[in-house]
Tab-separated table of C-alpha atoms and ligand atoms in Angstrom:
chain	number	residue	atom	x	y	z
A	102	MET	CA	46.482	44.346	88.018
A	103	ALA	CA	46.002	48.084	88.541
A	104	GLY	CA	49.074	50.351	89.020
A	105	GLN	CA	52.746	49.607	88.624
A	106	GLN	CA	54.012	46.185	89.530
A	107	HIS	CA	57.259	44.319	89.700
A	108	ILE	CA	56.832	41.467	87.269
A	109	VAL	CA	59.414	38.702	87.196
A	110	VAL	CA	59.568	36.643	84.013
A	111	ILE	CA	61.565	33.410	84.231
A	112	GLY	CA	62.709	32.058	80.861
A	113	ALA	CA	63.593	34.145	77.788
A	114	GLY	CA	62.322	31.839	75.042
A	115	TYR	CA	59.531	32.639	72.576
A	116	ALA	CA	56.948	32.890	75.358
A	117	GLY	CA	58.900	34.661	78.124
A	118	LEU	CA	60.648	37.215	75.941
A	119	SER	CA	57.477	38.115	74.027
A	120	ALA	CA	55.665	38.659	77.333
A	121	ALA	CA	58.513	40.664	78.940
A	122	THR	CA	58.928	43.192	76.107
A	123	ARG	CA	55.204	43.959	76.088
A	124	ALA	CA	54.682	44.029	79.874
A	125	GLY	CA	57.789	46.253	80.079
A	126	ARG	CA	55.938	49.047	78.275
A	127	ARG	CA	54.139	49.742	81.552
A	128	HIS	CA	55.653	47.781	84.417
A	129	ARG	CA	59.091	47.148	85.862
A	130	VAL	CA	60.091	43.724	84.597
A	131	THR	CA	62.986	41.491	85.645
A	132	LEU	CA	63.709	38.856	83.024
A	133	ILE	CA	65.701	35.894	84.349
A	134	ALA	CA	67.515	33.509	81.998
A	135	PRO	CA	71.153	32.350	81.828
A	136	GLU	CA	71.838	33.087	78.151
A	137	SER	CA	72.940	36.420	76.651
A	138	ARG	CA	71.585	35.644	73.175
A	139	PHE	CA	68.092	34.580	72.215
A	140	LEU	CA	67.955	30.804	71.847
A	141	HIS	CA	66.132	30.450	68.522
A	142	ARG	CA	65.315	26.778	69.110
A	143	VAL	CA	63.363	26.255	65.910
A	144	ARG	CA	66.621	26.833	63.998
A	145	GLU	CA	68.735	24.436	66.053
A	146	HIS	CA	68.716	21.803	63.298
A	147	GLU	CA	70.390	24.386	61.055
A	148	THR	CA	73.063	24.962	63.698
A	149	ALA	CA	73.629	21.192	63.914
A	150	ALA	CA	74.188	21.085	60.161
A	151	GLY	CA	76.790	23.873	60.370
A	152	ARG	CA	74.657	26.727	59.021
A	153	ARG	CA	75.051	30.269	60.290
A	154	GLU	CA	73.501	30.849	63.710
A	155	HIS	CA	70.759	33.452	64.157
A	156	ARG	CA	70.732	34.509	67.783
A	157	PRO	CA	69.984	38.187	68.452
A	158	ALA	CA	71.432	39.599	71.688
A	159	LEU	CA	68.756	39.720	74.397
A	160	ASP	CA	69.859	43.245	75.330
A	161	ARG	CA	68.925	44.395	71.839
A	162	VAL	CA	65.508	42.749	71.968
A	163	ILE	CA	64.581	44.403	75.293
A	164	ARG	CA	66.078	47.816	74.451
A	165	GLY	CA	63.747	50.727	75.213
A	166	ARG	CA	61.534	48.729	77.569
A	167	ARG	CA	61.545	48.736	81.400
A	168	VAL	CA	63.066	45.271	81.353
A	169	THR	CA	66.221	44.277	83.223
A	170	HIS	CA	67.852	41.029	82.177
A	171	LEU	CA	69.331	39.054	85.068
A	172	ARG	CA	71.662	36.347	83.802
A	173	ALA	CA	71.065	33.510	86.241
A	174	ARG	CA	69.508	30.080	86.537
A	175	VAL	CA	66.366	29.597	88.627
A	176	THR	CA	66.823	26.841	91.199
A	177	GLY	CA	63.528	27.090	93.050
A	178	LEU	CA	60.360	29.065	93.736
A	179	ASP	CA	59.053	30.149	97.136
A	180	LEU	CA	55.405	30.537	96.179
A	181	THR	CA	54.390	31.530	99.725
A	182	ALA	CA	56.967	34.307	100.149
A	183	ARG	CA	56.629	35.161	96.401
A	184	LYS	CA	60.334	34.847	95.653
A	185	VAL	CA	62.372	33.319	92.833
A	186	LEU	CA	65.515	31.527	94.058
A	187	LEU	CA	68.632	31.745	91.891
A	188	ASP	CA	71.882	29.826	91.520
A	189	THR	CA	73.678	33.040	92.528
A	190	GLY	CA	72.146	32.707	96.012
A	191	GLU	CA	69.805	35.651	95.414
A	192	ALA	CA	66.061	35.570	96.080
A	193	VAL	CA	64.134	37.897	93.763
A	194	PRO	CA	60.727	39.078	95.068
A	195	TYR	CA	57.794	39.545	92.695
A	196	ASP	CA	54.248	40.916	92.637
A	197	THR	CA	53.433	38.793	89.603
A	198	LEU	CA	55.451	35.849	88.314
A	199	VAL	CA	55.484	34.750	84.688
A	200	TYR	CA	56.745	31.168	84.476
A	201	ALA	CA	58.143	30.419	80.981
A	202	LEU	CA	60.880	27.813	81.500
A	203	GLY	CA	59.879	25.852	78.415
A	204	SER	CA	60.799	22.259	77.754
A	205	ARG	CA	63.651	19.948	76.853
A	206	THR	CA	64.062	16.808	74.796
A	207	ALA	CA	62.509	13.811	76.544
A	208	GLY	CA	63.734	10.225	76.764
A	209	ARG	CA	66.787	10.750	78.954
A	210	SER	CA	65.792	7.698	80.996
A	211	VAL	CA	66.685	5.400	78.068
A	212	PRO	CA	70.006	3.744	79.056
A	213	GLY	CA	73.019	5.367	77.417
A	214	VAL	CA	71.328	8.557	76.214
A	215	ALA	CA	73.240	10.762	78.666
A	216	GLU	CA	76.596	9.151	77.785
A	217	HIS	CA	76.333	8.495	74.049
A	218	ALA	CA	73.597	10.653	72.485
A	219	LEU	CA	73.488	14.350	71.688
A	220	THR	CA	70.056	15.864	72.316
A	221	ALA	CA	68.636	18.511	69.970
A	222	GLU	CA	69.693	21.170	72.537
A	223	ARG	CA	73.347	20.205	71.887
A	224	ALA	CA	73.226	21.258	68.239
A	225	SER	CA	76.704	22.827	68.326
A	226	GLU	CA	78.196	19.519	69.511
A	227	ILE	CA	76.415	17.603	66.744
A	228	ARG	CA	77.955	20.056	64.261
A	229	ARG	CA	81.418	19.616	65.806
A	230	ARG	CA	81.229	15.814	65.893
A	231	LEU	CA	80.342	15.630	62.203
A	232	ALA	CA	82.879	18.257	61.162
A	233	GLU	CA	85.741	16.728	63.155
A	234	ALA	CA	85.133	13.046	62.368
A	235	PRO	CA	88.196	11.521	60.656
A	236	ALA	CA	85.959	10.099	57.906
A	237	PRO	CA	82.253	10.197	57.031
A	238	GLY	CA	80.225	7.610	58.918
A	239	THR	CA	76.641	7.062	60.026
A	240	VAL	CA	74.485	9.466	62.000
A	241	ALA	CA	71.294	8.121	63.570
A	242	VAL	CA	68.551	10.642	64.308
A	243	VAL	CA	66.136	9.298	66.906
A	244	GLY	CA	62.596	10.693	66.648
A	245	GLY	CA	60.102	10.760	63.793
A	246	GLY	CA	58.429	14.028	64.854
A	247	ALA	CA	58.954	17.451	63.326
A	248	THR	CA	62.306	18.028	65.051
A	249	GLY	CA	63.716	14.650	63.988
A	250	ILE	CA	62.533	15.088	60.394
A	251	GLU	CA	63.992	18.589	60.055
A	252	LEU	CA	67.257	17.493	61.646
A	253	ALA	CA	67.641	14.379	59.464
A	254	ALA	CA	66.933	16.300	56.244
A	255	GLU	CA	69.277	19.149	57.158
A	256	LEU	CA	72.139	16.812	58.133
A	257	ALA	CA	71.704	14.637	55.029
A	258	GLU	CA	71.803	17.660	52.745
A	259	ALA	CA	74.774	19.315	54.484
A	260	HIS	CA	76.795	16.056	54.772
A	261	PRO	CA	76.044	13.986	51.659
A	262	ALA	CA	78.967	11.613	52.365
A	263	TRP	CA	77.409	10.560	55.683
A	264	GLN	CA	74.724	7.895	55.931
A	265	VAL	CA	71.763	9.411	57.789
A	266	ARG	CA	69.235	7.110	59.417
A	267	ILE	CA	66.031	8.172	61.136
A	268	VAL	CA	64.671	5.872	63.825
A	269	ALA	CA	61.074	6.249	65.026
A	270	ALA	CA	58.848	4.322	67.409
A	271	GLY	CA	55.920	4.890	65.007
A	272	GLN	CA	55.717	6.273	61.481
A	273	VAL	CA	57.952	9.156	60.468
A	274	GLY	CA	55.626	12.149	60.050
A	275	GLY	CA	52.699	9.784	60.528
A	276	TRP	CA	50.313	12.548	61.635
A	277	PHE	CA	50.547	14.469	58.320
A	278	SER	CA	48.042	14.014	55.488
A	279	ALA	CA	48.917	11.358	52.895
A	280	LYS	CA	50.223	14.116	50.631
A	281	GLY	CA	52.306	15.664	53.406
A	282	ARG	CA	53.880	12.416	54.615
A	283	GLY	CA	54.401	11.305	51.028
A	284	HIS	CA	56.456	14.417	50.375
A	285	VAL	CA	58.619	13.867	53.467
A	286	LEU	CA	59.332	10.290	52.334
A	287	ARG	CA	60.197	11.427	48.793
A	288	VAL	CA	62.648	14.010	50.134
A	289	PHE	CA	64.293	11.413	52.372
A	290	ASP	CA	64.573	9.074	49.399
A	291	ARG	CA	66.242	11.817	47.344
A	292	LEU	CA	68.648	12.646	50.196
A	293	GLY	CA	69.430	8.976	50.882
A	294	VAL	CA	68.009	8.992	54.436
A	295	ARG	CA	67.253	5.437	55.624
A	296	LEU	CA	64.061	4.936	57.628
A	297	HIS	CA	63.651	2.620	60.627
A	298	GLU	CA	59.956	2.931	61.485
A	299	HIS	CA	58.083	1.150	64.301
A	300	THR	CA	61.470	0.694	65.909
A	301	GLU	CA	61.853	1.517	69.581
A	302	VAL	CA	65.279	2.407	70.915
A	303	THR	CA	66.038	0.415	74.067
A	304	ALA	CA	69.599	1.653	74.665
A	305	VAL	CA	72.316	3.847	73.182
A	306	THR	CA	75.871	2.512	73.180
A	307	ALA	CA	79.243	3.713	71.912
A	308	ASP	CA	78.515	1.760	68.687
A	309	GLY	CA	75.009	3.053	68.009
A	310	LEU	CA	71.522	1.948	68.979
A	311	SER	CA	69.990	-1.184	70.445
A	312	THR	CA	66.396	-1.356	69.233
A	313	THR	CA	63.391	-3.657	69.239
A	314	ASP	CA	64.376	-4.424	65.628
A	315	GLY	CA	68.050	-5.194	66.276
A	316	ALA	CA	71.190	-3.058	66.334
A	317	VAL	CA	71.472	0.163	64.315
A	318	PRO	CA	75.173	1.042	64.051
A	319	ALA	CA	75.972	4.759	64.292
A	320	ASP	CA	79.015	6.955	64.845
A	321	VAL	CA	76.877	9.873	66.032
A	322	VAL	CA	73.447	9.642	67.682
A	323	ALA	CA	71.259	12.771	67.571
A	324	TRP	CA	68.398	12.446	70.052
A	325	ALA	CA	65.245	14.304	68.988
A	326	ALA	CA	62.512	12.342	70.745
A	327	SER	CA	59.458	14.132	72.165
A	328	MET	CA	59.640	17.107	74.524
A	329	GLU	CA	59.005	17.259	78.272
A	330	PRO	CA	58.325	20.395	80.348
A	331	HIS	CA	60.867	21.834	82.758
A	332	PRO	CA	60.361	19.991	86.082
A	333	LEU	CA	60.409	23.097	88.310
A	334	ALA	CA	56.657	23.770	88.087
A	335	ALA	CA	55.846	20.427	89.671
A	336	GLU	CA	58.720	20.665	92.177
A	337	ALA	CA	57.575	24.114	93.326
A	338	GLY	CA	54.012	22.977	93.952
A	339	LEU	CA	52.085	24.453	91.016
A	340	THR	CA	49.217	22.204	89.938
A	341	VAL	CA	50.437	20.229	86.929
A	342	ASP	CA	48.888	17.757	84.494
A	343	PRO	CA	50.201	14.166	84.189
A	344	ALA	CA	52.873	15.351	81.732
A	345	GLY	CA	54.170	17.935	84.232
A	346	ARG	CA	52.761	21.024	82.498
A	347	ALA	CA	51.243	23.652	84.813
A	348	VAL	CA	47.462	23.774	84.484
A	349	VAL	CA	46.194	27.294	83.760
A	350	ASP	CA	42.824	29.022	83.427
A	351	ALA	CA	41.456	30.925	80.435
A	352	TYR	CA	43.755	33.896	81.272
A	353	LEU	CA	46.866	31.692	81.561
A	354	ARG	CA	46.956	31.943	85.371
A	355	SER	CA	47.997	28.920	87.381
A	356	VAL	CA	44.841	27.285	88.733
A	357	SER	CA	46.578	26.789	92.106
A	358	HIS	CA	48.451	30.119	92.302
A	359	PRO	CA	46.624	32.925	90.440
A	360	GLU	CA	49.511	35.387	90.973
A	361	VAL	CA	51.597	33.101	88.738
A	362	TYR	CA	51.061	33.065	84.970
A	363	VAL	CA	52.411	30.102	83.037
A	364	ILE	CA	53.045	30.318	79.291
A	365	GLY	CA	54.719	28.396	76.486
A	366	ASP	CA	55.680	24.733	76.616
A	367	ALA	CA	55.432	24.835	80.420
A	368	ALA	CA	51.661	25.443	80.342
A	369	ALA	CA	48.774	23.011	79.892
A	370	VAL	CA	46.316	25.291	78.095
A	371	THR	CA	42.901	24.207	76.871
A	372	VAL	CA	41.161	26.620	74.507
A	373	PRO	CA	37.439	26.055	73.836
A	374	GLY	CA	36.931	24.840	70.263
A	375	THR	CA	40.674	24.268	69.747
A	376	GLY	CA	41.556	21.773	72.470
A	377	THR	CA	44.669	21.354	74.616
A	378	LEU	CA	47.521	23.100	72.855
A	379	ARG	CA	50.604	21.136	71.828
A	380	MET	CA	54.076	22.347	72.727
A	381	GLY	CA	55.595	24.504	70.020
A	382	CYS	CA	56.896	27.897	69.124
A	383	ALA	CA	53.602	28.248	67.223
A	384	THR	CA	51.683	28.171	70.509
A	385	ALA	CA	54.329	29.593	72.898
A	386	GLN	CA	54.767	32.953	71.218
A	387	PRO	CA	51.039	33.783	70.913
A	388	MET	CA	50.721	33.026	74.641
A	389	GLY	CA	53.608	35.385	75.432
A	390	ARG	CA	52.226	38.162	73.252
A	391	TYR	CA	48.750	37.812	74.728
A	392	LEU	CA	50.020	37.859	78.312
A	393	GLY	CA	52.421	40.773	77.747
A	394	ARG	CA	49.595	42.873	76.310
A	395	ARG	CA	47.245	41.817	79.098
A	396	LEU	CA	49.750	42.826	81.785
A	397	ALA	CA	50.518	46.133	80.057
A	398	ARG	CA	46.868	47.099	79.518
A	399	GLY	CA	45.616	45.835	82.844
A	400	THR	CA	42.850	43.752	81.302
A	401	SER	CA	41.737	41.746	78.283
A	402	GLY	CA	39.492	38.840	77.394
A	403	PRO	CA	40.493	35.202	77.695
A	404	PHE	CA	43.327	33.750	75.618
A	405	ALA	CA	42.071	32.693	72.173
A	406	PHE	CA	43.977	30.518	69.738
A	407	ARG	CA	43.390	28.736	66.427
A	408	TYR	CA	46.108	26.881	64.521
A	409	GLY	CA	47.179	28.138	61.077
A	410	VAL	CA	49.472	25.684	59.256
A	411	GLN	CA	52.196	23.172	60.157
A	412	CYS	CA	55.525	23.909	58.481
A	413	LEU	CA	58.724	21.926	58.037
A	414	SER	CA	62.006	22.822	56.427
A	415	LEU	CA	63.479	19.887	54.515
A	416	GLY	CA	66.975	21.138	53.857
A	417	ARG	CA	67.677	24.539	52.317
A	418	GLY	CA	65.597	24.245	49.166
A	419	ASP	CA	62.601	22.132	50.118
A	420	GLY	CA	59.845	22.126	52.696
A	421	LEU	CA	56.316	21.212	53.613
A	422	VAL	CA	53.386	23.442	54.553
A	423	GLN	CA	50.655	21.121	55.763
A	424	LEU	CA	47.197	22.687	55.674
A	425	ILE	CA	45.253	22.092	58.888
A	426	HIS	CA	42.005	23.032	60.581
A	427	GLY	CA	41.946	25.500	63.479
A	428	ASP	CA	41.976	22.606	65.941
A	429	ASP	CA	45.245	21.224	64.454
A	430	SER	CA	43.558	18.353	62.616
A	431	MET	CA	44.772	17.651	59.083
A	432	ARG	CA	43.347	18.916	55.821
A	433	PRO	CA	44.276	16.800	52.811
A	434	GLY	CA	46.164	19.606	51.044
A	435	ALA	CA	49.812	20.560	51.439
A	436	VAL	CA	52.240	22.931	49.736
A	437	THR	CA	55.638	21.412	49.009
A	438	GLY	CA	59.034	22.303	47.545
A	439	ALA	CA	60.708	25.708	47.335
A	440	LEU	CA	57.529	27.692	48.035
A	441	ALA	CA	56.990	25.764	51.272
A	442	ARG	CA	60.622	26.315	52.256
A	443	LEU	CA	60.274	30.071	51.672
A	444	THR	CA	57.045	30.145	53.685
A	445	LYS	CA	58.734	28.395	56.599
A	446	ALA	CA	61.691	30.797	56.434
A	447	ALA	CA	59.338	33.810	56.438
A	448	ILE	CA	57.500	32.467	59.495
A	449	VAL	CA	60.746	31.770	61.355
A	450	ASN	CA	62.055	35.271	60.599
A	451	GLY	CA	58.707	36.763	61.615
A	452	VAL	CA	58.990	35.070	64.992
A	453	VAL	CA	62.096	37.132	65.804
A	454	LEU	CA	60.449	40.374	64.683
A	455	ALA	CA	57.436	39.581	66.893
A	456	LEU	CA	59.535	39.173	70.040
A	457	ARG	CA	58.924	42.870	70.816
B	192	FAD	C1	65.293	21.695	66.411
B	192	FAD	C2	63.920	22.166	66.855
B	192	FAD	C3	63.023	22.602	65.887
B	192	FAD	C4	61.755	23.050	66.272
B	192	FAD	N1	60.905	23.490	65.303
B	192	FAD	C5	59.690	23.943	65.665
B	192	FAD	C6	58.791	24.448	64.670
B	192	FAD	O1	59.103	24.449	63.475
B	192	FAD	N2	57.590	24.924	65.076
B	192	FAD	C7	57.213	24.931	66.383
B	192	FAD	O2	56.100	25.362	66.699
B	192	FAD	N3	58.041	24.462	67.360
B	192	FAD	C8	59.260	23.971	67.028
B	192	FAD	N4	60.105	23.509	67.994
B	192	FAD	C9	59.659	23.553	69.400
B	192	FAD	C10	59.905	24.938	70.013
B	192	FAD	O3	61.271	25.266	69.915
B	192	FAD	C11	59.478	24.985	71.479
B	192	FAD	O4	58.162	24.538	71.583
B	192	FAD	C12	59.593	26.416	71.994
B	192	FAD	O5	60.958	26.743	72.085
B	192	FAD	C13	58.910	26.631	73.333
B	192	FAD	O6	59.073	27.975	73.683
B	192	FAD	P1	59.110	28.432	75.207
B	192	FAD	O7	59.242	29.919	75.205
B	192	FAD	O8	57.985	27.839	75.967
B	192	FAD	O9	60.408	27.761	75.836
B	192	FAD	P2	61.918	27.702	75.352
B	192	FAD	O10	62.080	28.206	73.986
B	192	FAD	O11	62.329	26.314	75.676
B	192	FAD	O12	62.647	28.711	76.330
B	192	FAD	C14	62.864	28.399	77.684
B	192	FAD	C15	63.614	29.514	78.359
B	192	FAD	O13	63.771	29.176	79.724
B	192	FAD	C16	65.140	29.294	80.078
B	192	FAD	N5	65.439	28.400	81.188
B	192	FAD	C17	65.376	27.046	81.228
B	192	FAD	N6	65.719	26.608	82.447
B	192	FAD	C18	65.974	27.710	83.202
B	192	FAD	C19	66.328	27.937	84.551
B	192	FAD	N7	66.496	26.931	85.425
B	192	FAD	N8	66.483	29.213	84.969
B	192	FAD	C20	66.303	30.265	84.133
B	192	FAD	N9	65.947	30.111	82.843
B	192	FAD	C21	65.795	28.854	82.394
B	192	FAD	C22	65.879	28.948	78.795
B	192	FAD	O14	67.229	29.377	78.890
B	192	FAD	C23	65.034	29.722	77.802
B	192	FAD	O15	65.351	31.085	77.848
B	192	FAD	C24	61.376	23.047	67.655
B	192	FAD	C25	62.293	22.602	68.622
B	192	FAD	C26	63.537	22.161	68.230
B	192	FAD	C27	64.507	21.692	69.306
């Protein structure tokens, strides 16, 4: 890694942008992503509920660094010729590639999802559908993970005349401690959110959901099932795990192509003592910061990571901070209510500050 390099970073999410701004202190960096504003995904449930959007311009984030933002979509990788292929027809050569294309909501193979459901990425359309409906109706949020919980709480609080239902294949928030899950259920009770647990969605129709527990009528279906990595890593020939995440070594280099670093949701990273990291902003940004510093300095030790807390916003005035061990396993304790909400907001704001 000695001397100046041309580093190409694909993807300007938490991982890619954090890596580009730091690597750009020393090297020439080309950052490739189609959007002009930072996609602050962890606030998308707020956008869906009609709250103000917080999306800093990418140009502002990279200002003062040797980073050029190329607004384009990557269509392929030529790992032999070391080129990134774009939808503009261009092929961008690199010395080092940083792959940070992230993930998207999974479950698109369920019949009717493409036609009748709005995935978490389509937050603006969820907002529009609820705002423009002739009368309040029912919105079904599919997914009992963190994204589904935050989305259901935010929608229920912002649209009290709508009936919000949350549909989950297992328990809603079932991985939290008893205190943590208990708080989520109390908040849903207060907000009037109806739970359909252990209920698998088999199809989405114009009238709502078909499930293993019968029909769940809904005017709007918000799809927030689990996340899957961008498929390009596997298509391009990087070694991937069964979930399609690129397998990397202790320095976040692809095990099959060491000139390619993979970070964020796209990477299957195993840290000794911590385990294989889950997808999340909480893991993506530390990877980006580590790699950016490593590229700028020319060297550093292996990537180290311990979890801190798990945080949820539950509407504007409530939240949950679940205490956890460094390996992401639960502690019994949790902070709830306004203090938890403020903690979550501080973390989310800190994420933007830490992009550079
Ligand atoms: C509503 C919601 C709430 C969430 N809340 C939390 C939370 O509280 N805590 C937490 O840890 N995680 C949370 N997550 C998950 C978190 O958002 C992701 O794990 C995180 O965004 C992953 O970061 P990343 O940088 O790897 O990828 P992403 O943020 O997904 O960024 C991917 C980048 O790649 C770009 N890209 C994609 N395809 C192409 C292409 N073909 N060509 C060029 N560029 C491309 C995108 O435009 C984007 O710039 C939440 C997710 C959602 C949807």
